[in-house]
Structures are given as structure tokens and as C-alpha cells.
GROMACS .gro file of C-alpha atoms in nm:
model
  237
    1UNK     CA    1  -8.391  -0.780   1.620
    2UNK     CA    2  -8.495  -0.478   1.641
    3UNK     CA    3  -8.682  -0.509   1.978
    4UNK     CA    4  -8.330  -0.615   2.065
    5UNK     CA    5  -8.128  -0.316   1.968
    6UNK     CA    6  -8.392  -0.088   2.166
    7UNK     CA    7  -8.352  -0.286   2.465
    8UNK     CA    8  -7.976  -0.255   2.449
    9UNK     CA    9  -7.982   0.152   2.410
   10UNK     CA   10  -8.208   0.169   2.667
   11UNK     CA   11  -8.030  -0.018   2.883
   12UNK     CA   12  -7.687   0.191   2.801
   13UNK     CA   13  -7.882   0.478   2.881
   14UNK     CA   14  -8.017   0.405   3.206
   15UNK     CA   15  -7.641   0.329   3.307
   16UNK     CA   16  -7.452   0.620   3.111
   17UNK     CA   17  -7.729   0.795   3.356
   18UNK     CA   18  -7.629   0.599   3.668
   19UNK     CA   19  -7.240   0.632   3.612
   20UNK     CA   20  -7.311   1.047   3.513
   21UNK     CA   21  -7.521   1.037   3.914
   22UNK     CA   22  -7.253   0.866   4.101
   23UNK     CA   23  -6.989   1.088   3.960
   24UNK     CA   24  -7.195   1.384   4.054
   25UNK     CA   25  -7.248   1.282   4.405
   26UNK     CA   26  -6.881   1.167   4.405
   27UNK     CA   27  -6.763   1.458   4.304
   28UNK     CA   28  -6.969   1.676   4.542
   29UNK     CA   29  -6.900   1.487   4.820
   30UNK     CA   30  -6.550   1.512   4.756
   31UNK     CA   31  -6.607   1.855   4.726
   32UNK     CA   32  -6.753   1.897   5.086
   33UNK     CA   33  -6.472   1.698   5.262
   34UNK     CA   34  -6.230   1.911   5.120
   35UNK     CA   35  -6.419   2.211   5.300
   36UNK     CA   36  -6.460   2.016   5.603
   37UNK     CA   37  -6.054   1.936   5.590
   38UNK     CA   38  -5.978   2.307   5.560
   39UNK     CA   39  -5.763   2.350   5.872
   40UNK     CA   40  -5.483   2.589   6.045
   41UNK     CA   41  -5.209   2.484   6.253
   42UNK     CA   42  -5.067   2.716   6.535
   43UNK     CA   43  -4.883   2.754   6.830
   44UNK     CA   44  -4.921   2.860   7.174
   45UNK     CA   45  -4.659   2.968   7.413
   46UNK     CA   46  -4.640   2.980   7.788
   47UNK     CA   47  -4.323   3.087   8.004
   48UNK     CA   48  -4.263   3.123   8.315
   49UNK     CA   49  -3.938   3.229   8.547
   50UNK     CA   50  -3.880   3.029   8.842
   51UNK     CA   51  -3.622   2.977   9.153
   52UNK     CA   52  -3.381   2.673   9.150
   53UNK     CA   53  -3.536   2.450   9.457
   54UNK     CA   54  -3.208   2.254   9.506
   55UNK     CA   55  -2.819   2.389   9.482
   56UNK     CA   56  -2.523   2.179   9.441
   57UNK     CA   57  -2.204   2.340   9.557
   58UNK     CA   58  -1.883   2.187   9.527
   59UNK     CA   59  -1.645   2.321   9.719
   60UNK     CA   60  -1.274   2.240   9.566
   61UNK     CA   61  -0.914   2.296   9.809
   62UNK     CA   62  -0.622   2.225   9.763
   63UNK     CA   63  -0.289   2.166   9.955
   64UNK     CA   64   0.097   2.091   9.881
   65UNK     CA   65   0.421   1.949  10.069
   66UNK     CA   66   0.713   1.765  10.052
   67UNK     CA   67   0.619   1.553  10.318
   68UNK     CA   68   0.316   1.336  10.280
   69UNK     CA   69   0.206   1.308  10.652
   70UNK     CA   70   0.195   1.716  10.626
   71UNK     CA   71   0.034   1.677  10.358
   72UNK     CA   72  -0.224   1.481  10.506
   73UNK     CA   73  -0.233   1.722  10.799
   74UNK     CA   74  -0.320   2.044  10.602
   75UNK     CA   75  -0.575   1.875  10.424
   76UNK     CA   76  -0.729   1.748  10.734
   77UNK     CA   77  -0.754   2.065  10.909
   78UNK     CA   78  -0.849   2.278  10.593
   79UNK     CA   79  -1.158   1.998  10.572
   80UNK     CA   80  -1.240   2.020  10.963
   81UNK     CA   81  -1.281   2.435  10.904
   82UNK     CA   82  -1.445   2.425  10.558
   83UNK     CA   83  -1.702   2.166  10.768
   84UNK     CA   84  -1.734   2.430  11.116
   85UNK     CA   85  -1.770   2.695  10.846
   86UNK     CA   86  -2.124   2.495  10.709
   87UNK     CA   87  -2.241   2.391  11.028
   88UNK     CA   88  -2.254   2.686  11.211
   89UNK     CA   89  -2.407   2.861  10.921
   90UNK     CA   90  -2.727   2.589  10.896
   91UNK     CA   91  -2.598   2.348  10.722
   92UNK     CA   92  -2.740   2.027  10.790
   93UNK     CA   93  -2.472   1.743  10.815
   94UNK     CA   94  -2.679   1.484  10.551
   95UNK     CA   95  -2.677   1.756  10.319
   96UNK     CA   96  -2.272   1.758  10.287
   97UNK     CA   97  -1.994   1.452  10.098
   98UNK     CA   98  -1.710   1.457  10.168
   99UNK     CA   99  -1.483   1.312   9.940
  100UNK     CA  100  -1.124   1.188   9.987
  101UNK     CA  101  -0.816   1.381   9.883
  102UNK     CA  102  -0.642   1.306   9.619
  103UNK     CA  103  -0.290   1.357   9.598
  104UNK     CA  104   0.002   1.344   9.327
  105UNK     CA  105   0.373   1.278   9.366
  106UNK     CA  106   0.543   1.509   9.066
  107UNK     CA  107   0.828   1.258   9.156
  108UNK     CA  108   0.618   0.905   8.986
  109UNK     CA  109   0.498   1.061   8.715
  110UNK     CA  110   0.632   1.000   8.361
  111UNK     CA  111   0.937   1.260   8.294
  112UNK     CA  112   0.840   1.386   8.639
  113UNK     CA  113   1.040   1.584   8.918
  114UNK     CA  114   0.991   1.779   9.143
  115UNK     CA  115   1.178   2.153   9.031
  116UNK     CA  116   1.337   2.399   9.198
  117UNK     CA  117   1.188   2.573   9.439
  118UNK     CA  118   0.832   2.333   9.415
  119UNK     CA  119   0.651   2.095   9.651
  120UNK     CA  120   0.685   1.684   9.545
  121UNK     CA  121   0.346   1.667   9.683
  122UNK     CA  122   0.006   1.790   9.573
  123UNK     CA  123  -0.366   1.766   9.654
  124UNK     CA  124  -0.693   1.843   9.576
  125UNK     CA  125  -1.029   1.805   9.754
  126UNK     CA  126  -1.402   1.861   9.707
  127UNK     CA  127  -1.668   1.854   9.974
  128UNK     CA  128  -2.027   1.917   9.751
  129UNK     CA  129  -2.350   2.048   9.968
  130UNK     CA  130  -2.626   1.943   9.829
  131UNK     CA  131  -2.934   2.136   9.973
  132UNK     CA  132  -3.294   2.327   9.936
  133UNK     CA  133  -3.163   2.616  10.097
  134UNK     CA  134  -3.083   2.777   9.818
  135UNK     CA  135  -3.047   3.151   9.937
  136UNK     CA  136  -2.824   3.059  10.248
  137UNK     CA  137  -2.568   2.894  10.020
  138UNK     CA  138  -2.571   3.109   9.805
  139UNK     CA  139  -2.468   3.357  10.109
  140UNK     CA  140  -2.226   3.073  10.197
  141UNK     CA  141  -2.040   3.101   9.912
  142UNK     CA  142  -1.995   3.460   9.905
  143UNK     CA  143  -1.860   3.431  10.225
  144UNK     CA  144  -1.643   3.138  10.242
  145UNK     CA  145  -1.322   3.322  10.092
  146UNK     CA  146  -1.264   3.448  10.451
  147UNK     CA  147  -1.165   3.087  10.524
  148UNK     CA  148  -0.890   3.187  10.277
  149UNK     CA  149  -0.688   3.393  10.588
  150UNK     CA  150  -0.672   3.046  10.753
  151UNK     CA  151  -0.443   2.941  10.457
  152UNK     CA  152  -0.668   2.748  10.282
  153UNK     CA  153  -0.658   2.749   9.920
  154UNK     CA  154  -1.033   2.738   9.711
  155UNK     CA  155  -0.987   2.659   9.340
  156UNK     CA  156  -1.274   2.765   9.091
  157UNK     CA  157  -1.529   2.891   9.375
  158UNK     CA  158  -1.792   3.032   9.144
  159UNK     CA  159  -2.133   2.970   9.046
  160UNK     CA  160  -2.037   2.821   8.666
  161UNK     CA  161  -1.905   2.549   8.882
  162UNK     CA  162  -2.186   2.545   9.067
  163UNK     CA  163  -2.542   2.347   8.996
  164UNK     CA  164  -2.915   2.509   9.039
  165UNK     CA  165  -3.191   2.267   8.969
  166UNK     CA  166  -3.541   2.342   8.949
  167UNK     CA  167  -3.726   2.007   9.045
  168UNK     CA  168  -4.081   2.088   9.049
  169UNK     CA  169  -4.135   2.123   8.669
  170UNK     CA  170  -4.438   1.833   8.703
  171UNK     CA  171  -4.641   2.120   8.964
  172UNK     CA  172  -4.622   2.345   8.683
  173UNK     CA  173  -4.738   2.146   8.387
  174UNK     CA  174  -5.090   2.167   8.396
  175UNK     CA  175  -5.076   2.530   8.424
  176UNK     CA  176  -4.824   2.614   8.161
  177UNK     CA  177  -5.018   2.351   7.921
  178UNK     CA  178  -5.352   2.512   7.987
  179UNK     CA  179  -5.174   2.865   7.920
  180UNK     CA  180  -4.996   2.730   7.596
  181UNK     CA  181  -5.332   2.607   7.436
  182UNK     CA  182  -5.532   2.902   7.511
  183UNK     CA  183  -5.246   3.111   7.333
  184UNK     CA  184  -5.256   2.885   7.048
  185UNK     CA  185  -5.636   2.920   7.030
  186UNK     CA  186  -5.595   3.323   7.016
  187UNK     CA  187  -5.392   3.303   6.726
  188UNK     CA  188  -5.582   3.077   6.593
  189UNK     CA  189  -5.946   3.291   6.617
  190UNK     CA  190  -5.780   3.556   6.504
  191UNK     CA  191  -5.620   3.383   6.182
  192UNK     CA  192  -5.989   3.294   6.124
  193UNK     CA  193  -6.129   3.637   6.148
  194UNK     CA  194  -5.878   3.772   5.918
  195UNK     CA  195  -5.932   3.483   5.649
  196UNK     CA  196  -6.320   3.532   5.688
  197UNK     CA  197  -6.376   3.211   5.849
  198UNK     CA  198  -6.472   3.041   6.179
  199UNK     CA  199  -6.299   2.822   6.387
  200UNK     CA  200  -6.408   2.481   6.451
  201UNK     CA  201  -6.300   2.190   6.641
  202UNK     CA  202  -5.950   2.068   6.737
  203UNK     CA  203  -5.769   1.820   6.492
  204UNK     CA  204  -5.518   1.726   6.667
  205UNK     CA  205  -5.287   1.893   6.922
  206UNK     CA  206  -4.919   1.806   7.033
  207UNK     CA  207  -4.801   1.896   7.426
  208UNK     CA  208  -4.410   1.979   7.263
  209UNK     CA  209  -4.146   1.928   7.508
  210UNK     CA  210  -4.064   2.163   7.853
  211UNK     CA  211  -3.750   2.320   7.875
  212UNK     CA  212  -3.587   2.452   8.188
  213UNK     CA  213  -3.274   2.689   8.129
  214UNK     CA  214  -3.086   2.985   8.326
  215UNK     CA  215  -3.211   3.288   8.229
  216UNK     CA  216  -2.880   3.459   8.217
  217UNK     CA  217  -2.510   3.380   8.293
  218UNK     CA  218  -2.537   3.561   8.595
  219UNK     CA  219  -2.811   3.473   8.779
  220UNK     CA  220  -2.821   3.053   8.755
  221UNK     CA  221  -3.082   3.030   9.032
  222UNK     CA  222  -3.342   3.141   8.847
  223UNK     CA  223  -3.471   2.914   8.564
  224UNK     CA  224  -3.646   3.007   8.256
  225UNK     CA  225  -3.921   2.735   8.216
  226UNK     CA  226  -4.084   2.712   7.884
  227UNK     CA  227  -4.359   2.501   7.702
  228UNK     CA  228  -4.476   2.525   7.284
  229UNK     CA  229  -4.779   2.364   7.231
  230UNK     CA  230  -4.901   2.306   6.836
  231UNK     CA  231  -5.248   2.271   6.777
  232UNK     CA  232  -5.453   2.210   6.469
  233UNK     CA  233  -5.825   2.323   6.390
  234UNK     CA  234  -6.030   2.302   6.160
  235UNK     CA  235  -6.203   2.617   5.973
  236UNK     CA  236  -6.528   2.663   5.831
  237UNK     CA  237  -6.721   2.923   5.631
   0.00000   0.00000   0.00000
């Protein structure tokens, strides 16, 4: 019996010993991951200011009359000018729509009539140039008001109306991407100087999304093209 009993403390002893290792070693390698996982996110930013490659310029007229063939007339003619007015100034004819005119009667339309002193008959039209040459339109459409002293009438001729597009964002990824991440990896050396730490390998990193916007009101043609990268590293002693 007593043999037994020895055996038996012995034997809780050896394993009270064995759990107390393993919980050492546990705990100390839990202890080194959680150094290893010390990490610090940051971001990088690259920008860049660019000219819109393609311009889309609607042109809107307008025309009215009491009598519809007239009508038709003036709208003809004010197109065939608007059209010289491209050509001769470079404007290739694939790059220009022309869209029909369309026209309202005052006289069909609900509680219509036509008033005193006002045409029954209205119309509006919009031929759109669609084109790379972005500085001779834009000289185009300072210039086109002269048409105006041939009686035609331009409705909202101004660059809100018109469309700049910048189309070669995928030439400029690479670049900007390779700029964002070495921004992100200044800030991040220099977090780890300040915290008394070094930097160590990347944990993960995210792209984030490009955006292309005007830089101001005023001047649409030039785009404001913009990346923000995030990465994540990890930090050591």
C-alpha cells in the first residue's frame, strides 16, 4: 500500500512538472508572437496634375417661327454654318453628331397658346464634337460667339456644359503606385525611429482606389489624379 501511494505522488509530480513546462513554453511563445505581431499601418500618397486627352463639346442653338417650314429653314442654315465654322478650323468630320432638332408647338401643349407678341414655334439643337484636340476646341469655343452676328442663337456655351476626360489613367498606374508605397514606407521608417524600433516586412498592403477630378472650376482640362495606398509592417526591437 504504501509502495502504492509513492508511486501515485510520484507520478502527480512528474505531471504537475510537465503541465508547469508546457505552460512556460506556452506562455513564452505566446509572448514572442505578440512581439513578432507588433505592426504599424500607414499611408502613402501620390498626385499628379494632368491634361484632359479627349473634350466633349456640345454645342446647343436654338430657333423660333410661326411657320414651321421657316422654322426648318433657320435651323438648317444655322447647322450648315455652325458645321463650316468646325471644318475650316480642323475639325475632322467623324469627330462631330449631329443631332435632329427638336421643335415645340406652344399651340398643343396642355393650357398652351401662343401670346402676344411670341412665336407658336420653337427649337432647339445640339451638334457635340467629340475630339483629342483638346486645345483647338477649346479655341473653338471661345470663338464661336462670332457666329452669333449671323443670327444664330447659342444657349449655355460654357465649359460647365462642357466634358474633359482624361483617358490614360492605366499609363499612369504603375508610377503613381510605386510613388504611393514608397511614401507610405517613409512614414513608416520614420514612425519606427521615433518609437525606437525597426521596420520589418510588409503585412499586407491595399492599392485604394484612383481618383481623377478638375482641379478647379475654372480650368476643367486639367485633372487632378490621385492614388492612397495603405500599407502595414511589421516592427521589431
Amino acid at each position: 500500500m504504501e509502495q502504492s501511494v509513492k508511486s501515485s505522488l510520484a507520478l502527480g509530480s512528474l505531471l504537475l512538472v510537465g503541465l508547469l513546462g508546457m505552460a512556460w513554453i506556452g506562455g513564452n511563445s505566446l509572448l514572442k508572437v505578440k512581439e513578432y505581431e507588433r505592426r504599424v499601418s500607414v499611408k502613402g500618397l501620390s498626385e499628379k496634375e494632368v491634361q484632359a486627352d479627349v473634350v466633349v463639346w456640345p454645342i446647343r442653338f436654338s430657333g423660333a417661327s410661326n411657320e414651321l417650314p421657316a422654322l426648318y429653314g433657320e435651323m438648317g442654315k444655322s447647322a450648315a454654318a455652325i458645321l463650316a465654322y468646325l471644318k475650316l478650323n480642323g475639325v475632322a468630320e467623324e469627330e462631330i453628331l449631329i443631332a435632329p432638332p427638336a421643335v415645340t408647338d406652344k399651340l398643343a401643349q396642355p393650357y398652351g397658346g401662343a401670346e402676344t407678341g411670341t412665336f407658336r414655334y420653337t427649337a432647339a439643337q445640339t451638334i457635340t464634337v467629340r475630339s483629342g484636340q483638346v486645345d483647338r476646341v477649346r479655341q473653338l469655343m471661345n470663338g464661336i460667339a462670332e457666329l452669333g452676328q449671323q443670327g444664330i442663337a447659342f444657349a449655355g456655351q460654357d465649359y460647365q456644359q462642357t466634358e474633359f476626360i482624361f483617358t490614360k489613367l492605366n499609363e499612369l498606374k504603375p508610377l503613381m503606385v510605386e510613388e504611393a508605397t514608397r511614401s507610405a514606407r517613409e512614414v513608416a521608417d520614420k514612425f519606427a525611429k521615433d518609437s525606437a524600433s525597426r521596420l520589418g516586412k510588409i503585412r499586407t498592403a491595399n492599392q485604394g482606389q484612383f481618383t481623377v477630378e478638375n482641379r478647379d472650376s475654372s480650368t476643367p482640362y486639367i485633372k487632378k489624379v490621385r492614388v492612397v495606398s495603405t500599407v502595414e509592417y511589421y516592427l521589431s526591437d
